[in-house]
Amino acid sequence: PEVTPQTIVTSREDDIREFLRQVGTIGVIKPLDGAGGRGIMVLDPADHEIDPRSVELLVKGREAFAAKQYDEANSLMEAALTIDPRNRPAYIAMAEVAGAQSLYGDAIRLYRVALEMNENDVATLAMQGDALVQRGAVERAKENLTKIKTLCAKLASCEAAGKLAASIEKGPPPKPVEVASAEAADGVNGVAAV
């Protein structure tokens, strides 16, 4: 009971908004009716005023992403941002979709937009840092790690720092190498060596 967070069980949107305003901290919205872990959303105080239609489209976009339907996920998340461009979780989710498709430049840009809305979000700093590593920008990723460590200085542990440190340690993936066949190297069949 002492460690149980403040809780409300309701289906009324106005009650949820009022509850989040009262607690003034990060809120977790979880459907209770057989959702099986789907539709769970974490909102920080800056997210509490997001248009509910935008939030609903984001939920559907995350479901499409979980099913690896990346085009559908992007379409739904873009629609969410059209309705309410303050939907910071939608930028983060779109960045995750971009990363899943190895579009790390897009992911970095989308994380940057989310961080402009909340520059102290250590989880987003870590995810952006990982995308930077994948893109080969390890020094910039180290800058993110330094900021995360500063933000987490008073905590006993900081999962975001550990994850990004591991990603930096691993380093970027090897770049693909184009290999010419032996015939091409010899100029056989009129093919010049590459």
mmCIF file of C-alpha atoms in Angstrom:
data_model
loop_
_atom_site.group_PDB
_atom_site.id
_atom_site.type_symbol
_atom_site.label_atom_id
_atom_site.label_comp_id
_atom_site.label_asym_id
_atom_site.label_seq_id
_atom_site.Cartn_x
_atom_site.Cartn_y
_atom_site.Cartn_z
ATOM 1 C CA PRO A 1 0.000 0.000 0.000
ATOM 2 C CA GLU A 2 2.786 2.546 0.721
ATOM 3 C CA VAL A 3 4.335 1.877 -2.693
ATOM 4 C CA THR A 4 1.094 1.742 -4.670
ATOM 5 C CA PRO A 5 0.885 4.754 -6.999
ATOM 6 C CA GLN A 6 -2.167 6.962 -7.035
ATOM 7 C CA THR A 7 -4.727 5.248 -9.242
ATOM 8 C CA ILE A 8 -8.027 5.973 -10.924
ATOM 9 C CA VAL A 9 -10.243 3.502 -12.778
ATOM 10 C CA THR A 10 -12.524 5.238 -15.246
ATOM 11 C CA SER A 11 -13.507 5.382 -18.880
ATOM 12 C CA ARG A 12 -14.290 9.104 -18.784
ATOM 13 C CA GLU A 13 -11.694 11.223 -20.552
ATOM 14 C CA ASP A 14 -12.416 14.281 -18.370
ATOM 15 C CA ASP A 15 -11.739 12.240 -15.218
ATOM 16 C CA ILE A 16 -8.421 11.032 -16.630
ATOM 17 C CA ARG A 17 -7.316 14.566 -17.587
ATOM 18 C CA GLU A 18 -8.268 15.921 -14.147
ATOM 19 C CA PHE A 19 -6.465 13.068 -12.381
ATOM 20 C CA LEU A 20 -3.290 13.673 -14.387
ATOM 21 C CA ARG A 21 -3.467 17.398 -13.607
ATOM 22 C CA GLN A 22 -3.813 16.618 -9.894
ATOM 23 C CA VAL A 23 -0.922 14.157 -9.649
ATOM 24 C CA GLY A 24 1.287 16.381 -11.838
ATOM 25 C CA THR A 25 3.671 13.581 -12.676
ATOM 26 C CA ILE A 26 4.084 10.866 -15.256
ATOM 27 C CA GLY A 27 0.881 8.906 -15.780
ATOM 28 C CA VAL A 28 0.315 5.441 -17.153
ATOM 29 C CA ILE A 29 -2.918 4.784 -19.023
ATOM 30 C CA LYS A 30 -3.759 1.112 -19.311
ATOM 31 C CA PRO A 31 -6.879 -0.467 -20.785
ATOM 32 C CA LEU A 32 -8.323 -3.055 -18.404
ATOM 33 C CA ASP A 33 -10.696 -5.026 -20.606
ATOM 34 C CA GLY A 34 -8.698 -7.892 -22.120
ATOM 35 C CA ALA A 35 -6.172 -5.728 -23.968
ATOM 36 C CA GLY A 36 -3.341 -8.130 -23.146
ATOM 37 C CA GLY A 37 -0.774 -5.365 -22.643
ATOM 38 C CA ARG A 38 -1.768 -3.475 -25.784
ATOM 39 C CA GLY A 39 -2.674 0.190 -25.684
ATOM 40 C CA ILE A 40 -0.580 1.075 -22.626
ATOM 41 C CA MET A 41 0.608 4.678 -22.824
ATOM 42 C CA VAL A 42 2.975 6.687 -20.649
ATOM 43 C CA LEU A 43 2.271 10.412 -20.542
ATOM 44 C CA ASP A 44 4.298 13.097 -18.838
ATOM 45 C CA PRO A 45 2.668 16.357 -17.667
ATOM 46 C CA ALA A 46 3.454 18.096 -20.958
ATOM 47 C CA ASP A 47 1.456 15.402 -22.765
ATOM 48 C CA HIS A 48 -1.729 15.741 -20.712
ATOM 49 C CA GLU A 49 -3.379 18.272 -22.994
ATOM 50 C CA ILE A 50 -2.936 16.331 -26.250
ATOM 51 C CA ASP A 51 -6.065 16.026 -28.373
ATOM 52 C CA PRO A 52 -7.586 12.596 -27.600
ATOM 53 C CA ARG A 53 -8.089 11.892 -31.315
ATOM 54 C CA SER A 54 -4.330 12.262 -31.755
ATOM 55 C CA VAL A 55 -3.698 9.903 -28.832
ATOM 56 C CA GLU A 56 -6.078 7.313 -30.307
ATOM 57 C CA LEU A 57 -4.314 7.437 -33.684
ATOM 58 C CA LEU A 58 -0.980 6.995 -31.918
ATOM 59 C CA VAL A 59 -2.300 3.892 -30.123
ATOM 60 C CA LYS A 60 -3.409 2.440 -33.462
ATOM 61 C CA GLY A 61 -0.050 3.379 -34.986
ATOM 62 C CA ARG A 62 1.803 1.545 -32.216
ATOM 63 C CA GLU A 63 -0.338 -1.516 -32.825
ATOM 64 C CA ALA A 64 0.545 -1.378 -36.544
ATOM 65 C CA PHE A 65 4.220 -0.980 -35.610
ATOM 66 C CA ALA A 66 4.030 -4.019 -33.315
ATOM 67 C CA ALA A 67 2.625 -5.973 -36.272
ATOM 68 C CA LYS A 68 5.568 -4.687 -38.397
ATOM 69 C CA GLN A 69 3.190 -2.775 -40.665
ATOM 70 C CA TYR A 70 5.569 0.171 -40.913
ATOM 71 C CA ASP A 71 3.794 2.130 -43.663
ATOM 72 C CA GLU A 72 0.468 1.897 -41.826
ATOM 73 C CA ALA A 73 2.157 2.853 -38.544
ATOM 74 C CA ASN A 74 3.745 5.925 -40.132
ATOM 75 C CA SER A 75 0.475 6.990 -41.743
ATOM 76 C CA LEU A 76 -1.393 6.758 -38.452
ATOM 77 C CA MET A 77 1.315 8.568 -36.514
ATOM 78 C CA GLU A 78 1.548 11.336 -39.128
ATOM 79 C CA ALA A 79 -2.225 11.730 -38.869
ATOM 80 C CA ALA A 80 -1.865 11.962 -35.083
ATOM 81 C CA LEU A 81 0.639 14.790 -35.511
ATOM 82 C CA THR A 82 -1.584 16.561 -38.036
ATOM 83 C CA ILE A 83 -4.360 16.639 -35.431
ATOM 84 C CA ASP A 84 -2.035 17.707 -32.609
ATOM 85 C CA PRO A 85 1.630 18.544 -33.300
ATOM 86 C CA ARG A 86 2.269 18.657 -29.513
ATOM 87 C CA ASN A 87 1.959 14.855 -29.399
ATOM 88 C CA ARG A 88 5.574 14.224 -28.366
ATOM 89 C CA PRO A 89 5.066 10.460 -27.953
ATOM 90 C CA ALA A 90 4.061 10.316 -31.634
ATOM 91 C CA TYR A 91 7.436 11.759 -32.679
ATOM 92 C CA ILE A 92 9.183 9.193 -30.484
ATOM 93 C CA ALA A 93 7.097 6.350 -31.917
ATOM 94 C CA MET A 94 7.791 7.503 -35.483
ATOM 95 C CA ALA A 95 11.501 7.564 -34.640
ATOM 96 C CA GLU A 96 11.234 3.970 -33.428
ATOM 97 C CA VAL A 97 9.547 2.983 -36.699
ATOM 98 C CA ALA A 98 12.332 4.712 -38.655
ATOM 99 C CA GLY A 99 14.972 2.901 -36.589
ATOM 100 C CA ALA A 100 13.290 -0.447 -37.197
ATOM 101 C CA GLN A 101 13.685 0.249 -40.910
ATOM 102 C CA SER A 102 17.360 1.276 -40.474
ATOM 103 C CA LEU A 103 16.445 4.890 -41.350
ATOM 104 C CA TYR A 104 18.651 6.247 -38.584
ATOM 105 C CA GLY A 105 18.904 9.793 -39.974
ATOM 106 C CA ASP A 106 15.109 10.085 -39.866
ATOM 107 C CA ALA A 107 15.051 8.575 -36.387
ATOM 108 C CA ILE A 108 17.649 11.065 -35.115
ATOM 109 C CA ARG A 109 15.659 13.993 -36.557
ATOM 110 C CA LEU A 110 12.389 12.789 -34.998
ATOM 111 C CA TYR A 111 14.028 12.219 -31.604
ATOM 112 C CA ARG A 112 15.453 15.753 -31.849
ATOM 113 C CA VAL A 113 11.931 17.181 -32.316
ATOM 114 C CA ALA A 114 10.712 15.239 -29.249
ATOM 115 C CA LEU A 115 13.716 16.441 -27.231
ATOM 116 C CA GLU A 116 12.967 20.045 -28.185
ATOM 117 C CA MET A 117 9.689 19.542 -26.304
ATOM 118 C CA ASN A 118 11.362 17.892 -23.288
ATOM 119 C CA GLU A 119 15.150 18.084 -23.327
ATOM 120 C CA ASN A 120 15.503 16.092 -20.087
ATOM 121 C CA ASP A 121 13.793 12.901 -21.275
ATOM 122 C CA VAL A 122 16.558 10.388 -20.576
ATOM 123 C CA ALA A 123 14.832 7.519 -22.393
ATOM 124 C CA THR A 124 14.561 9.580 -25.591
ATOM 125 C CA LEU A 125 18.149 10.802 -25.214
ATOM 126 C CA ALA A 126 19.246 7.153 -24.985
ATOM 127 C CA MET A 127 17.199 6.092 -28.021
ATOM 128 C CA GLN A 128 18.570 9.006 -30.037
ATOM 129 C CA GLY A 129 22.058 8.082 -28.846
ATOM 130 C CA ASP A 130 21.600 4.534 -30.086
ATOM 131 C CA ALA A 131 20.447 5.835 -33.496
ATOM 132 C CA LEU A 132 23.526 8.063 -33.575
ATOM 133 C CA VAL A 133 25.738 5.025 -32.907
ATOM 134 C CA GLN A 134 23.998 3.075 -35.675
ATOM 135 C CA ARG A 135 24.654 6.017 -37.997
ATOM 136 C CA GLY A 136 28.334 6.061 -36.963
ATOM 137 C CA ALA A 137 28.147 9.315 -34.945
ATOM 138 C CA VAL A 138 29.622 7.779 -31.800
ATOM 139 C CA GLU A 139 31.011 11.067 -30.439
ATOM 140 C CA ARG A 140 27.566 12.671 -30.578
ATOM 141 C CA ALA A 141 26.141 9.591 -28.854
ATOM 142 C CA LYS A 142 28.723 10.074 -26.094
ATOM 143 C CA GLU A 143 27.416 13.634 -25.641
ATOM 144 C CA ASN A 144 23.941 12.185 -25.078
ATOM 145 C CA LEU A 145 25.394 9.708 -22.569
ATOM 146 C CA THR A 146 27.087 12.533 -20.644
ATOM 147 C CA LYS A 147 23.796 14.433 -20.454
ATOM 148 C CA ILE A 148 21.951 11.304 -19.317
ATOM 149 C CA LYS A 149 24.519 10.673 -16.575
ATOM 150 C CA THR A 150 24.131 14.271 -15.393
ATOM 151 C CA LEU A 151 20.335 13.959 -15.310
ATOM 152 C CA CYS A 152 20.542 10.598 -13.519
ATOM 153 C CA ALA A 153 23.235 11.649 -11.029
ATOM 154 C CA LYS A 154 20.907 11.466 -8.032
ATOM 155 C CA LEU A 155 19.440 8.079 -8.914
ATOM 156 C CA ALA A 156 20.734 4.746 -7.609
ATOM 157 C CA SER A 157 20.702 3.356 -11.140
ATOM 158 C CA CYS A 158 19.903 4.670 -14.579
ATOM 159 C CA GLU A 159 18.768 2.103 -17.125
ATOM 160 C CA ALA A 160 18.968 4.618 -20.002
ATOM 161 C CA ALA A 161 22.651 5.298 -19.307
ATOM 162 C CA GLY A 162 23.457 1.589 -19.156
ATOM 163 C CA LYS A 163 21.698 0.855 -22.446
ATOM 164 C CA LEU A 164 23.385 3.707 -24.295
ATOM 165 C CA ALA A 165 26.794 2.859 -22.812
ATOM 166 C CA ALA A 166 26.381 -0.715 -24.082
ATOM 167 C CA SER A 167 25.413 0.537 -27.542
ATOM 168 C CA ILE A 168 28.450 2.840 -27.660
ATOM 169 C CA GLU A 169 30.699 -0.004 -26.480
ATOM 170 C CA LYS A 170 29.362 -2.249 -29.239
ATOM 171 C CA GLY A 171 29.849 0.496 -31.812
ATOM 172 C CA PRO A 172 28.215 1.000 -35.198
ATOM 173 C CA PRO A 173 27.473 -1.953 -37.432
ATOM 174 C CA PRO A 174 30.091 -2.722 -40.070
ATOM 175 C CA LYS A 175 29.536 -0.976 -43.373
ATOM 176 C CA PRO A 176 28.677 -3.291 -46.268
ATOM 177 C CA VAL A 177 31.568 -3.868 -48.626
ATOM 178 C CA GLU A 178 31.063 -4.222 -52.350
ATOM 179 C CA VAL A 179 32.926 -7.248 -53.588
ATOM 180 C CA ALA A 180 33.685 -7.744 -57.264
ATOM 181 C CA SER A 181 33.854 -11.228 -58.694
ATOM 182 C CA ALA A 182 37.159 -12.659 -59.934
ATOM 183 C CA GLU A 183 35.967 -12.286 -63.537
ATOM 184 C CA ALA A 184 35.173 -8.617 -63.006
ATOM 185 C CA ALA A 185 38.580 -8.071 -61.443
ATOM 186 C CA ASP A 186 40.190 -9.573 -64.557
ATOM 187 C CA GLY A 187 38.009 -7.561 -66.936
ATOM 188 C CA VAL A 188 36.492 -10.767 -68.408
ATOM 189 C CA ASN A 189 33.366 -10.453 -70.556
ATOM 190 C CA GLY A 190 33.891 -6.733 -70.959
ATOM 191 C CA VAL A 191 33.157 -5.990 -67.306
ATOM 192 C CA ALA A 192 35.559 -3.556 -65.757
ATOM 193 C CA ALA A 193 36.834 -4.047 -62.236
ATOM 194 C CA VAL A 194 35.048 -1.974 -59.595
#
